Short mmCIF file of C-alpha atoms in Angstrom, two decimals:
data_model
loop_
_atom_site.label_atom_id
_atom_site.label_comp_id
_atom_site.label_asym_id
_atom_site.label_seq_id
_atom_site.Cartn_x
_atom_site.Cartn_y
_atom_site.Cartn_z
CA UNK A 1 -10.60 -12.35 11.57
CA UNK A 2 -8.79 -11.47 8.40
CA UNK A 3 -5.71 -12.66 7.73
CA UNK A 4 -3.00 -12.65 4.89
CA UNK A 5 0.44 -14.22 5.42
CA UNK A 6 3.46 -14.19 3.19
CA UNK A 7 5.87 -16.15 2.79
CA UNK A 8 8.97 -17.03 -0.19
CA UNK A 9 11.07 -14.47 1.41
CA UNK A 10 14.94 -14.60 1.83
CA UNK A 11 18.42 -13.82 0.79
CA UNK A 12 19.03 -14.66 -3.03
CA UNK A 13 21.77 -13.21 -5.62
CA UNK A 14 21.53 -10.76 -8.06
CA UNK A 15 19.94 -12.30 -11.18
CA UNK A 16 18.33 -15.22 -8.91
CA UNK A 17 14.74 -16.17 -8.27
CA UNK A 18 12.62 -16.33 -5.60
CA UNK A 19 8.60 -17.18 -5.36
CA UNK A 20 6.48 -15.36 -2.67
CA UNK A 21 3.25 -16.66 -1.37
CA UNK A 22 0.72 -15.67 0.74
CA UNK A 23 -2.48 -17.13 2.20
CA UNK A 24 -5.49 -15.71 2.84
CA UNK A 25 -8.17 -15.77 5.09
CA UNK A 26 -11.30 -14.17 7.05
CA UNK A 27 -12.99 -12.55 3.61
CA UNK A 28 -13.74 -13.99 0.07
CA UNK A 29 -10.54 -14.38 -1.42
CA UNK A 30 -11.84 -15.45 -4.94
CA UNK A 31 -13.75 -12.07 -4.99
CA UNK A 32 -11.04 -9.32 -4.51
CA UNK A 33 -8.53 -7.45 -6.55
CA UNK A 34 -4.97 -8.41 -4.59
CA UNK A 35 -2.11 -6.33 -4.88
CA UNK A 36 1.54 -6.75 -4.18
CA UNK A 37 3.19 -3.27 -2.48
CA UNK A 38 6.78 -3.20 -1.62
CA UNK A 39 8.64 -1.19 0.73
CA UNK A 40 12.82 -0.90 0.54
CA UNK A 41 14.86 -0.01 3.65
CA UNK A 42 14.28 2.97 4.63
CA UNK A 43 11.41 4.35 1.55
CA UNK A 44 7.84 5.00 1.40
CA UNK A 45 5.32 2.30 -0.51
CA UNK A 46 5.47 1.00 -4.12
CA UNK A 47 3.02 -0.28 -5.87
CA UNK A 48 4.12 -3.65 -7.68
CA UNK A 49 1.53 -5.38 -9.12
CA UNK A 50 -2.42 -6.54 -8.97
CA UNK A 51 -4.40 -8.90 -10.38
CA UNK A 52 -8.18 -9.35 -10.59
CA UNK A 53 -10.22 -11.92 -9.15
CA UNK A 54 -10.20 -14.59 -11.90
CA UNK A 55 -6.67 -13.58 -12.61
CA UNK A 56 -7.86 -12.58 -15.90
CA UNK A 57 -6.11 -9.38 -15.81
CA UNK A 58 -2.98 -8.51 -14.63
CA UNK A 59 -0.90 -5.32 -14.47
CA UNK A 60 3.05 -4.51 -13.36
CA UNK A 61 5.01 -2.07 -12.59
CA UNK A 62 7.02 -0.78 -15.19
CA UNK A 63 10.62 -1.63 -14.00
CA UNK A 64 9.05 -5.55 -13.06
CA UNK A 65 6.93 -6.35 -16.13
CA UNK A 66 9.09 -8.59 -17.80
CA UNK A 67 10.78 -10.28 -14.71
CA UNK A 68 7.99 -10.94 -11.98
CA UNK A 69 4.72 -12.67 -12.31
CA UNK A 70 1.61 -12.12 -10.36
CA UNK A 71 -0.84 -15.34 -9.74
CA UNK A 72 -3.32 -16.45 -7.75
CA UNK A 73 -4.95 -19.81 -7.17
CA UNK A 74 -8.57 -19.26 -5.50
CA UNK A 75 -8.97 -22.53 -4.51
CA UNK A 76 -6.40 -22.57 -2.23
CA UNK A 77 -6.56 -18.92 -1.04
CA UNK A 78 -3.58 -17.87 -2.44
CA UNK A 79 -1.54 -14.86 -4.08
CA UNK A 80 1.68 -15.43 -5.72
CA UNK A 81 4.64 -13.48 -7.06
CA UNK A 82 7.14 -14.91 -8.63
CA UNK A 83 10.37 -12.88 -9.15
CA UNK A 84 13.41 -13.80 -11.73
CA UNK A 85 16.48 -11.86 -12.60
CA UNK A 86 16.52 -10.00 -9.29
CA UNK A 87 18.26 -6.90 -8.96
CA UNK A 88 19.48 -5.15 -5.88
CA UNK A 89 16.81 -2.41 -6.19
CA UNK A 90 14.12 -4.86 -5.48
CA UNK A 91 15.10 -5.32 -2.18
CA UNK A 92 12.41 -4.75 -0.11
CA UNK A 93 9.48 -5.81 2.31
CA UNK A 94 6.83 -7.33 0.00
CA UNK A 95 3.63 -6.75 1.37
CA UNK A 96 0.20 -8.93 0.11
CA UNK A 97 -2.87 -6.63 0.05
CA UNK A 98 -6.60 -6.87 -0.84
CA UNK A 99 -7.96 -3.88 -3.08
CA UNK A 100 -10.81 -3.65 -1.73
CA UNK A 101 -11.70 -1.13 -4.70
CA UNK A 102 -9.43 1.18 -7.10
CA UNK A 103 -6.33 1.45 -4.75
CA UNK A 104 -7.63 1.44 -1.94
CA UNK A 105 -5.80 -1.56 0.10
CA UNK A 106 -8.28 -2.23 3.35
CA UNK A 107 -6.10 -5.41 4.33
CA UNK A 108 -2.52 -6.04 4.57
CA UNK A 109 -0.21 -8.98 5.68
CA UNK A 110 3.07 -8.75 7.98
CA UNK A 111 5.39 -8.78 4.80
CA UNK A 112 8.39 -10.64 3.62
CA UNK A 113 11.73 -9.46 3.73
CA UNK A 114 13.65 -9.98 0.02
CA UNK A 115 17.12 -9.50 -0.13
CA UNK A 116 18.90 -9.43 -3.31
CA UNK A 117 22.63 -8.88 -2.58
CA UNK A 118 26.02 -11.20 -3.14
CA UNK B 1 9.15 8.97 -8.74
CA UNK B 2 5.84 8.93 -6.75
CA UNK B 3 3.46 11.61 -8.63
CA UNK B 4 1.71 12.19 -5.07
CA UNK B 5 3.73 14.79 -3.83
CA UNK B 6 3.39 15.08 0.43
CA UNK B 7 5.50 17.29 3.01
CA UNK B 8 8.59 14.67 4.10
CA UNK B 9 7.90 15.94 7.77
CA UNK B 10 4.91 17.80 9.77
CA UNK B 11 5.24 17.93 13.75
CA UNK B 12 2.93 19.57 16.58
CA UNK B 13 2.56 18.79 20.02
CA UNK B 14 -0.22 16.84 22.53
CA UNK B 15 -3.72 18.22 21.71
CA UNK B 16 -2.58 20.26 18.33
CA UNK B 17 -4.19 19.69 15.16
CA UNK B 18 -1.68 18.98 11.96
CA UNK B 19 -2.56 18.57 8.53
CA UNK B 20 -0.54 16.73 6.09
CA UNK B 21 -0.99 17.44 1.96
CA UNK B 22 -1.52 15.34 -0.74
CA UNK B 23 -1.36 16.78 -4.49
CA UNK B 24 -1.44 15.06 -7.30
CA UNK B 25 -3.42 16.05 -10.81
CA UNK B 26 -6.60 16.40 -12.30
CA UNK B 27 -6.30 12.81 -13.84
CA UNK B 28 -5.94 11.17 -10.20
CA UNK B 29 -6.73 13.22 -7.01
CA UNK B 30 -9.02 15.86 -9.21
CA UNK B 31 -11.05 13.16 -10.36
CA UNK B 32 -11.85 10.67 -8.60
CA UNK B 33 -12.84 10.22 -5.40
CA UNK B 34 -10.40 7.21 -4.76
CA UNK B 35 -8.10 8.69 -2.09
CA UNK B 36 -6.93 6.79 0.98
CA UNK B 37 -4.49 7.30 4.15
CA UNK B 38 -2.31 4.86 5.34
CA UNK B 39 -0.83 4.87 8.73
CA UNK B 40 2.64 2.95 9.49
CA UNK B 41 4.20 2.93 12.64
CA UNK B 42 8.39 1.57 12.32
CA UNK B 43 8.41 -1.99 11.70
CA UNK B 44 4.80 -2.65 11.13
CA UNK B 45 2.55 -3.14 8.01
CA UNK B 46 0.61 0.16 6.91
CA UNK B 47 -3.02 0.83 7.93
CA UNK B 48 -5.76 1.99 6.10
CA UNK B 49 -7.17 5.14 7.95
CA UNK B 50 -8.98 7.03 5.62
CA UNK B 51 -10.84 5.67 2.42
CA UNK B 52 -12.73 7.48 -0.34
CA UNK B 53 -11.23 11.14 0.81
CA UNK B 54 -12.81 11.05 3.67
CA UNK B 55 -14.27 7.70 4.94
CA UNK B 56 -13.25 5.95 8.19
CA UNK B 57 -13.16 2.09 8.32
CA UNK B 58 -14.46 0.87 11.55
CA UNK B 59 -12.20 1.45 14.54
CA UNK B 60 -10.10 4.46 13.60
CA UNK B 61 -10.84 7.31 15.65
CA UNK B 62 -12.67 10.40 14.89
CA UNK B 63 -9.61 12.60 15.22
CA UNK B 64 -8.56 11.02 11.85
CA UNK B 65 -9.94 12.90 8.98
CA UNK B 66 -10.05 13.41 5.05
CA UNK B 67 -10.76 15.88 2.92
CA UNK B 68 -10.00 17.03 -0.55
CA UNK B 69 -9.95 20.38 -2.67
CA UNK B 70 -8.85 20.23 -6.68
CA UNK B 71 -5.71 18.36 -6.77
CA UNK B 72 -4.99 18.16 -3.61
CA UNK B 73 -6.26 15.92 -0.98
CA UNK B 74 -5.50 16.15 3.01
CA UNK B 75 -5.41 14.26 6.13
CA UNK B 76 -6.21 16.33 9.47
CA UNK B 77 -5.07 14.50 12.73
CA UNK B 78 -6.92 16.48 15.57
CA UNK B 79 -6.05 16.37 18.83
CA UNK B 80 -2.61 14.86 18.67
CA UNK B 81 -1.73 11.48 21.10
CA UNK B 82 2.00 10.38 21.42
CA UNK B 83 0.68 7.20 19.62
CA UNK B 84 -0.22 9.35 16.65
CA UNK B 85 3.61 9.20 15.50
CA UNK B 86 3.56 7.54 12.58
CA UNK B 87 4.56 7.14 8.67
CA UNK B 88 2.04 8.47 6.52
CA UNK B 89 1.02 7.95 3.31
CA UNK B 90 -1.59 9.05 0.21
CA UNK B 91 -2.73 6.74 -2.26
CA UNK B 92 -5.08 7.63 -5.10
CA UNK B 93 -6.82 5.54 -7.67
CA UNK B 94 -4.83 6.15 -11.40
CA UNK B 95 -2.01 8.01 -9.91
CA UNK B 96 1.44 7.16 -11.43
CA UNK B 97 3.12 4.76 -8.21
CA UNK B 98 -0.64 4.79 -6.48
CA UNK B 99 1.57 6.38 -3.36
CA UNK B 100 2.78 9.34 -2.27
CA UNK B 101 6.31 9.31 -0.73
CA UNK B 102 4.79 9.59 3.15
CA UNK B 103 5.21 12.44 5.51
CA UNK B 104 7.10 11.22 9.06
CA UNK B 105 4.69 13.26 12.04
CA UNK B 106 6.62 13.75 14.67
CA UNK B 107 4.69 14.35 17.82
CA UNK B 108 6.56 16.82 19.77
#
């Protein structure tokens, strides 16, 4: 059974930092695109980042290039995000998902809730 | 600003057929053949439905189905079930935002 579960999610301030994770399982991890897609109150889906399977490449949305990072560590089965400088527009549900080929996202986890408010 | 534009609402009742749109440009939806469907239902993660315009991963029914002409791609839901209600949204491989901004189907 495929799984992918987040976690790192939370209240934090504006200009804090917080580090999402999330674990996968049930397919070969080290051999899929992952992609983070977020989702605030209320909107549709936003595409936030991906990275490929050696983590060799990397790409960002344009309004979180220079604040979040996308990582993964394949040994462990694992995505990251980590998020600095948060602003209240990146409040959201961050969702972990596996590309399973240009954009199309086949599996996704239950989300984690990110609050960025004083 | 998602560059998928989709209808914010369709509705029909028990046993109608909807379709919802999906229209993008000839750099994303006109090209390639990258489109997908996501079904959300409130408080849950998204599911993929449709892949590749018109592909169906194992386990979503038949009723579900994709298409695509030009720009614009589109998801028919045949036969409608109360359980059909749902969040839906387009995706599309080189797209500006990958997503549409989801169409709510209300079943009546």
């Amino acid at each position: 059974e495929v799984q992918l579960v987040e976690s790192g999610g939370g209240l934090v301030q504006p200009g804090g930092s917080l580090r999402l994770s999330c674990v996968a399982s049930g397919f070969t991890f080290s051999n899929s695109w992952m992609t983070w897609v977020r989702q605030a109150p209320g909107k549709g889906l936003e595409w936030v980042a991906n990275i490929k399977e050696d983590g060799s490449v990397k790409n960002y949305l344009d309004s979180v290039e220079v604040r979040f990072t996308i990582s993964r560590d394949n040994a462990k089965n694992s995505l990251y995000l980590q998020m600095n400088s948060l602003r209240a527009e990146d409040s959201a549900v961050y969702y972990c998902t596996r590309d399973r080929v240009c954009n199309t996202f086949d599996y996704w986890g239950q989300g984690t809730l990110v609050t960025v408010s004083s | 600003q998602s560059a998928l534009t989709q209808p914010r609402s369709v509705s029909g009742s028990p046993g109608q057929s909807v379709t919802i749109s999906c229209t993008g440009t000839s750099s994303d939806v006109g090209y390639y053949n990258y489109v997908s469907w996501y079904q959300q239902h409130p408080g849950k993660a998204p599911k993929l439905i449709i892949y590749d315009v018109s592909e169906r991963p194992s386990g979503v029914p038949d009723r579900f189905s994709g298409s695509k002409s030009g720009n614009t791609a589109s998801l028919t839901v045949s036969g409608l079930q109360a359980e059909d209600e749902a969040d839906y949204y387009c995706c599309s491989y080189a797209a500006r935002g990958a997503f549409g901004g989801g169409t709510k189907l209300t079943v009546l």
